[in-house]
Coordinates of C-alpha atoms and ligand atoms in Angstrom, one line a residue:
M1 CA -12.4 -15.8 1.8
K2 CA -12.3 -12.3 0.6
L3 CA -9.3 -12.0 -2.3
L4 CA -7.0 -8.6 -3.5
L5 CA -5.3 -9.9 -6.8
T6 CA -2.6 -7.3 -7.9
G7 CA -1.1 -8.0 -11.5
A8 CA -3.9 -9.8 -13.1
S9 CA -3.1 -8.7 -16.6
G10 CA 0.5 -10.3 -16.3
L11 CA 2.5 -13.6 -16.5
L12 CA 1.8 -14.9 -12.8
G13 CA -1.0 -12.3 -12.1
G14 CA -3.0 -14.0 -14.9
N15 CA -2.4 -17.4 -14.2
C16 CA -3.6 -16.6 -10.7
F17 CA -6.6 -15.1 -11.5
A18 CA -7.3 -17.9 -13.9
R19 CA -6.8 -20.2 -11.0
F20 CA -8.8 -18.5 -8.1
A21 CA -11.4 -17.1 -10.9
C22 CA -13.1 -21.2 -10.9
N23 CA -13.1 -21.4 -6.9
P24 CA -16.8 -20.5 -5.8
N25 CA -15.0 -20.6 -2.3
V26 CA -13.2 -17.2 -3.1
Q27 CA -14.4 -13.7 -3.4
L28 CA -11.9 -12.5 -6.2
F29 CA -11.5 -8.9 -6.4
A30 CA -9.0 -8.5 -8.9
T31 CA -6.6 -5.3 -10.2
H32 CA -4.7 -4.6 -13.6
H33 CA -3.4 -1.1 -14.7
D34 CA -3.8 -1.1 -18.2
T35 CA -7.5 0.9 -19.0
S36 CA -6.6 0.0 -23.0
F37 CA -6.1 -4.2 -22.1
V38 CA -9.1 -6.2 -21.8
I39 CA -7.7 -9.7 -19.8
P40 CA -9.0 -12.6 -22.3
Q41 CA -11.5 -14.5 -20.8
R42 CA -9.5 -17.9 -20.6
F43 CA -7.8 -16.2 -18.0
T44 CA -10.8 -14.7 -16.1
N45 CA -14.0 -17.2 -16.5
G46 CA -15.9 -14.5 -17.3
Q47 CA -15.0 -12.4 -13.8
D48 CA -13.8 -8.6 -14.2
A49 CA -10.3 -7.3 -12.7
F50 CA -11.1 -3.4 -12.4
T51 CA -8.0 -0.8 -12.7
L52 CA -6.2 0.3 -10.0
D53 CA -3.5 2.5 -10.0
L54 CA -1.2 1.0 -6.9
T55 CA 1.4 4.0 -6.8
D56 CA -2.2 6.1 -6.3
E57 CA -1.3 5.7 -2.6
T58 CA -5.1 6.9 -1.6
A59 CA -6.7 4.9 -4.2
V60 CA -5.2 1.6 -2.5
W61 CA -6.6 2.6 1.2
N62 CA -9.4 3.4 -0.4
I63 CA -9.6 0.1 -2.1
I64 CA -8.2 -1.9 0.9
S65 CA -10.6 -0.3 3.6
T66 CA -13.6 -0.5 1.5
L67 CA -12.8 -4.4 0.4
Q68 CA -11.4 -4.8 3.7
P69 CA -9.5 -8.5 2.2
D70 CA -8.5 -11.7 3.9
L71 CA -5.7 -11.7 2.1
I72 CA -3.7 -10.1 -0.7
I73 CA -1.9 -11.5 -3.6
H74 CA 0.5 -8.9 -4.6
T75 CA 2.1 -9.4 -8.2
A76 CA 2.6 -6.5 -9.9
A77 CA 5.4 -4.9 -10.3
Y78 CA 8.0 -3.3 -12.9
T79 CA 9.6 -6.6 -14.0
E80 CA 11.5 -5.0 -16.6
T81 CA 15.4 -5.2 -15.5
A82 CA 16.1 -2.6 -18.3
F83 CA 13.0 -0.1 -17.7
C84 CA 13.9 -0.4 -14.0
E85 CA 17.6 0.5 -14.3
W86 CA 16.5 3.9 -16.7
N87 CA 13.4 4.7 -14.7
R88 CA 14.4 4.7 -11.3
K89 CA 12.0 6.5 -10.2
E90 CA 8.6 4.6 -11.1
A91 CA 10.0 1.4 -10.5
K92 CA 10.6 2.6 -6.9
A93 CA 7.0 4.1 -6.8
L94 CA 5.4 1.1 -7.7
N95 CA 7.8 -2.3 -6.6
I96 CA 9.1 -0.2 -3.1
D97 CA 6.4 1.9 -2.0
A98 CA 3.5 1.0 -3.4
T99 CA 4.4 -2.6 -2.0
K100 CA 4.7 -0.7 1.7
T101 CA 1.6 0.2 1.4
L102 CA -0.2 -2.3 0.5
A103 CA 2.0 -4.5 3.3
T104 CA 0.5 -1.2 5.8
L105 CA -2.9 -2.0 5.0
S106 CA -2.3 -6.0 5.1
E107 CA -1.3 -5.6 9.0
M108 CA -4.0 -2.8 10.0
F109 CA -6.8 -5.1 8.4
N110 CA -5.5 -8.5 9.2
A111 CA -5.1 -10.0 5.8
R112 CA -2.9 -12.4 5.0
F113 CA -0.3 -11.0 2.2
I114 CA 1.7 -13.3 -0.1
F115 CA 4.5 -11.3 -2.0
I116 CA 6.3 -12.6 -5.3
S117 CA 10.2 -11.7 -5.4
T118 CA 12.8 -12.7 -7.4
D119 CA 16.2 -14.7 -7.6
L120 CA 17.2 -11.6 -9.4
V121 CA 18.3 -10.6 -5.2
F122 CA 21.4 -12.8 -5.9
D123 CA 24.5 -11.6 -7.8
G124 CA 25.0 -15.2 -9.3
T125 CA 28.5 -16.0 -8.6
K126 CA 27.1 -19.4 -6.6
G127 CA 23.8 -20.9 -7.9
N128 CA 21.6 -23.1 -5.7
Y129 CA 20.9 -20.7 -3.6
D130 CA 19.0 -20.9 -0.5
E131 CA 16.8 -19.0 2.2
H132 CA 20.1 -18.7 4.3
D133 CA 22.3 -17.1 1.3
A134 CA 23.1 -13.4 1.5
P135 CA 21.3 -11.2 -1.5
N136 CA 23.6 -9.0 -3.3
P137 CA 21.4 -7.3 -6.2
L138 CA 23.0 -6.3 -9.0
S139 CA 20.1 -4.1 -10.9
Y140 CA 18.4 -1.4 -9.8
Y141 CA 15.2 -4.3 -10.5
A142 CA 16.2 -6.3 -8.2
E143 CA 17.8 -3.8 -5.3
T144 CA 13.8 -3.0 -5.9
K145 CA 12.4 -6.3 -5.2
F146 CA 14.9 -7.3 -2.4
E147 CA 13.9 -3.7 -0.6
A148 CA 10.7 -4.7 -0.8
E149 CA 11.3 -8.2 1.0
L150 CA 12.4 -5.8 4.0
Q151 CA 9.6 -3.6 4.2
I152 CA 7.1 -6.5 4.3
K153 CA 9.5 -8.2 6.8
N154 CA 9.0 -5.7 9.0
L155 CA 5.3 -4.8 8.4
V156 CA 3.3 -7.7 7.8
G157 CA 3.6 -10.5 10.7
N158 CA 1.7 -12.8 8.5
H159 CA 3.7 -12.4 5.4
V160 CA 4.7 -15.3 3.0
I161 CA 7.5 -14.1 0.4
L162 CA 8.0 -16.3 -2.6
R163 CA 10.9 -16.0 -4.9
S164 CA 10.5 -16.9 -8.2
P165 CA 12.8 -18.1 -10.8
L166 CA 12.3 -17.2 -14.3
L167 CA 9.0 -17.6 -15.7
L168 CA 7.6 -19.8 -18.1
G169 CA 4.2 -20.1 -19.5
S170 CA 1.0 -18.6 -21.1
S171 CA 0.2 -14.8 -20.2
P172 CA -3.0 -12.5 -21.0
R173 CA -0.8 -10.6 -23.3
G174 CA 0.5 -13.4 -25.3
M175 CA 4.1 -11.8 -24.7
R176 CA 5.5 -11.5 -21.7
S177 CA 6.7 -15.0 -20.9
V178 CA 10.5 -16.3 -22.2
N179 CA 8.9 -19.3 -24.8
E180 CA 6.1 -16.5 -25.9
R181 CA 9.1 -13.9 -26.8
L182 CA 11.3 -16.6 -28.4
V183 CA 8.6 -18.7 -30.6
K184 CA 7.6 -15.4 -31.8
D185 CA 11.0 -14.3 -32.9
F186 CA 12.0 -17.7 -34.1
E187 CA 8.9 -17.6 -36.5
A188 CA 9.9 -14.7 -37.7
G189 CA 12.9 -16.4 -38.7
K190 CA 15.2 -14.2 -36.0
T191 CA 18.2 -16.0 -35.1
V192 CA 18.4 -16.0 -31.2
R193 CA 21.7 -15.4 -28.9
L194 CA 21.4 -17.4 -25.9
F195 CA 23.6 -17.7 -22.6
V196 CA 25.6 -20.8 -22.5
D197 CA 26.4 -20.0 -19.1
E198 CA 24.1 -18.4 -17.7
F199 CA 22.1 -20.9 -15.1
R200 CA 18.4 -20.5 -13.7
T201 CA 15.4 -22.9 -12.4
P202 CA 12.7 -21.7 -14.5
I203 CA 8.8 -22.7 -13.3
F204 CA 5.7 -22.5 -15.1
A205 CA 3.7 -19.6 -14.3
D206 CA 0.5 -21.5 -13.7
V207 CA 2.4 -24.3 -11.7
L208 CA 3.9 -21.1 -9.1
A209 CA -0.1 -19.7 -9.1
R210 CA -0.9 -23.7 -7.9
V211 CA 1.9 -22.6 -5.1
I212 CA 0.8 -19.2 -4.5
E213 CA -2.9 -21.4 -4.1
E214 CA -1.3 -23.7 -1.3
F215 CA -0.1 -20.5 0.7
A216 CA -3.5 -18.9 0.5
I217 CA -6.2 -21.3 0.9
G218 CA -4.5 -24.8 0.8
T219 CA -2.5 -26.8 3.0
L220 CA 0.2 -24.4 3.7
S221 CA -2.4 -21.3 4.8
E222 CA -1.0 -21.1 7.9
V223 CA 2.3 -20.3 6.8
T224 CA 4.6 -17.3 7.1
G225 CA 8.0 -16.6 5.8
L226 CA 10.6 -17.1 3.3
F227 CA 10.5 -19.7 0.3
H228 CA 12.2 -20.2 -3.2
S229 CA 10.2 -21.2 -5.5
G230 CA 12.4 -22.6 -8.4
G231 CA 11.5 -25.5 -10.6
I232 CA 13.2 -29.1 -9.9
E233 CA 15.8 -28.3 -12.7
R234 CA 19.0 -26.0 -13.4
L235 CA 19.8 -25.1 -17.1
S236 CA 21.4 -22.2 -19.0
R237 CA 19.7 -20.2 -21.3
E238 CA 20.4 -22.0 -24.1
S239 CA 19.3 -25.3 -23.0
L240 CA 15.8 -23.7 -22.1
G241 CA 16.0 -22.6 -26.1
R242 CA 16.6 -26.1 -27.3
K243 CA 13.5 -27.5 -25.3
I244 CA 11.9 -24.7 -26.4
T245 CA 12.6 -24.9 -30.4
A246 CA 12.2 -28.9 -30.2
R247 CA 8.9 -28.5 -28.3
W248 CA 7.4 -25.9 -31.6
N249 CA 9.2 -28.0 -34.2
I250 CA 11.0 -24.9 -34.4
N251 CA 15.0 -25.3 -36.2
P252 CA 17.4 -25.2 -34.0
S253 CA 19.9 -23.7 -35.9
L254 CA 18.4 -20.4 -35.2
I255 CA 19.5 -20.7 -32.0
E256 CA 23.3 -19.0 -31.7
S257 CA 25.4 -20.0 -28.5
I258 CA 27.3 -17.4 -27.2
A259 CA 29.4 -17.1 -23.5
S260 CA 28.0 -13.9 -21.6
D261 CA 31.2 -12.2 -21.1
E262 CA 31.4 -11.8 -24.7
V263 CA 28.1 -9.3 -24.3
L264 CA 28.6 -6.2 -22.6
S265 CA 25.4 -5.4 -20.3
H266 CA 24.6 -2.8 -18.2
P267 CA 23.5 -3.5 -15.1
P268 CA 25.6 -6.8 -15.2
R269 CA 23.3 -10.0 -15.7
P270 CA 24.1 -12.6 -12.8
K271 CA 25.6 -15.9 -14.2
D272 CA 23.8 -18.5 -12.1
V273 CA 20.8 -17.6 -9.9
S274 CA 19.8 -21.3 -9.6
L275 CA 17.0 -21.4 -6.6
N276 CA 17.4 -24.1 -3.6
S277 CA 14.1 -24.9 -3.2
K278 CA 14.1 -27.8 -1.4
K279 CA 12.4 -26.4 1.8
L280 CA 9.3 -25.4 -0.4
H281 CA 9.3 -28.7 -2.2
S282 CA 9.2 -30.7 0.9
V283 CA 6.2 -29.4 2.4
L284 CA 4.4 -28.7 -1.2
P285 CA 1.4 -31.5 -1.6
F286 CA 2.4 -32.1 -4.7
T287 CA 4.9 -32.8 -7.2
L288 CA 6.0 -30.2 -9.5
P289 CA 5.7 -30.8 -12.9
T290 CA 9.2 -31.5 -15.0
L291 CA 9.7 -28.6 -17.8
E292 CA 9.2 -31.1 -20.3
E293 CA 5.5 -32.1 -18.9
S294 CA 4.8 -28.2 -18.5
L295 CA 5.8 -27.5 -22.1
N296 CA 3.8 -30.2 -23.5
A297 CA 1.0 -29.5 -21.6
L298 CA 0.9 -25.7 -23.1
P299 CA -1.7 -25.0 -26.7
Ligands
NAP301 N1 8.5 -12.7 -15.1 C1 9.5 -13.1 -14.5 O1 10.4 -14.1 -14.9 C2 9.6 -13.1 -12.9 C3 10.7 -13.5 -12.6 C4 10.8 -13.1 -10.9 C5 9.7 -13.0 -10.4 N2 9.0 -11.9 -11.1 C6 8.0 -11.4 -10.2 O2 7.0 -12.1 -10.4 C7 5.9 -10.8 -10.2 C8 4.5 -10.9 -11.5 O3 6.0 -10.7 -12.9 P1 5.4 -10.9 -14.1 O4 6.4 -11.3 -15.2 O5 4.0 -11.9 -14.5 O6 4.8 -9.3 -14.5 P2 4.3 -8.5 -15.6 O7 3.9 -9.9 -16.9 O8 5.0 -7.8 -16.1 O9 2.9 -7.9 -15.0 C9 3.4 -7.1 -14.5 C10 2.0 -6.5 -13.7 O10 1.7 -5.3 -13.1 C11 0.9 -4.2 -13.7 N3 1.3 -3.3 -13.5 C12 2.2 -2.2 -13.4 N4 2.2 -1.1 -13.3 C13 0.9 -0.7 -12.3 C14 0.7 0.0 -11.7 N5 1.1 1.2 -11.8 N6 -0.5 -0.3 -10.7 C15 -1.2 -1.4 -10.5 N7 -0.6 -2.4 -11.7 C16 0.6 -2.0 -12.1 C17 0.5 -4.7 -14.8 O11 -0.6 -4.4 -15.4 P3 -0.8 -4.0 -16.6 O12 -0.8 -4.9 -17.6 O13 -2.7 -3.4 -16.9 O14 -0.2 -2.8 -17.1 C18 0.8 -5.8 -15.1 O15 -0.6 -6.7 -14.7 C19 6.3 -9.9 -10.1 O16 6.6 -9.0 -8.8 C20 7.9 -10.1 -11.0 O17 8.7 -9.0 -9.7 C21 8.7 -12.4 -12.4

């Protein structure tokens, strides 16, 4: 099995790298973008990742036509909502156009294509969204991810789209996940304002990597389509912050609880993008861990 993984230096891509690098049945080709960053050994198991600018269409065509992978797992994206809002050209080039190129090449070379989208495709007015609910992105980031989903559905027969919730866990850069950022702020003695009325169904990146593995080479390797890949608990950002302070023995008074309408946000923040992931949970061959179990398993 030849696997091309994009975004290997990222939070999810790094956890996918760690998972596939130790599988002797997988020939792994992993890409990232920033030449100055070396992915830590604990994620790579000694394997190398190579630099590829996914917005360089010719380079992408050359790599894929040379490697001819059986499977592409595309996690790379501009993921910061504010960056995408103010840098639309760059966001479109990576999140939409590069995804389109990869999808076209997947179809051309008969590769299976696994794409990671986001819970933010929803406007947050309803919550508990399942795969039949209609997206209504509020930010340009979410628009690019939804547009990429539509392109994939049109271009690749053998595709899986996983709509990911907020991701937690350990990242190669050590500062990508919510828990890493919060712990850094708390350890610096900063007070952090967290919304009591903004709800998500977070999942840990290593758990989502395990789900992806099932779709890649496991019991779901023949399954195609759209799946919500939320965790099993719906909670507010504030409750999540409190779980994090408890896990790291941090003074909970560093959390300032606020309501989302106390802050003016542009683009607007969806209130409740909790995902109903029953479709996925019912076909997975394992039970998802609770947030507490995953938090306790972190180093
Ligand atoms: N994080 C979340 O909470 C969350 C929630 C829902 C959905 N998602 C989706 O899940 C996926 C993974 O998110 P993440 O948080 O793990 O991402 P991340 O940590 O922000 O990593 C992004 C990756 O994209 C790569 N990249 C950036 N520009 C590139 C370019 N021009 N060419 C090639 N690669 C480039 C980065 O490489 P360098 O590091 O080398 O620049 C990095 O490996 C994304 O598709 C995101 O939309 C994330």
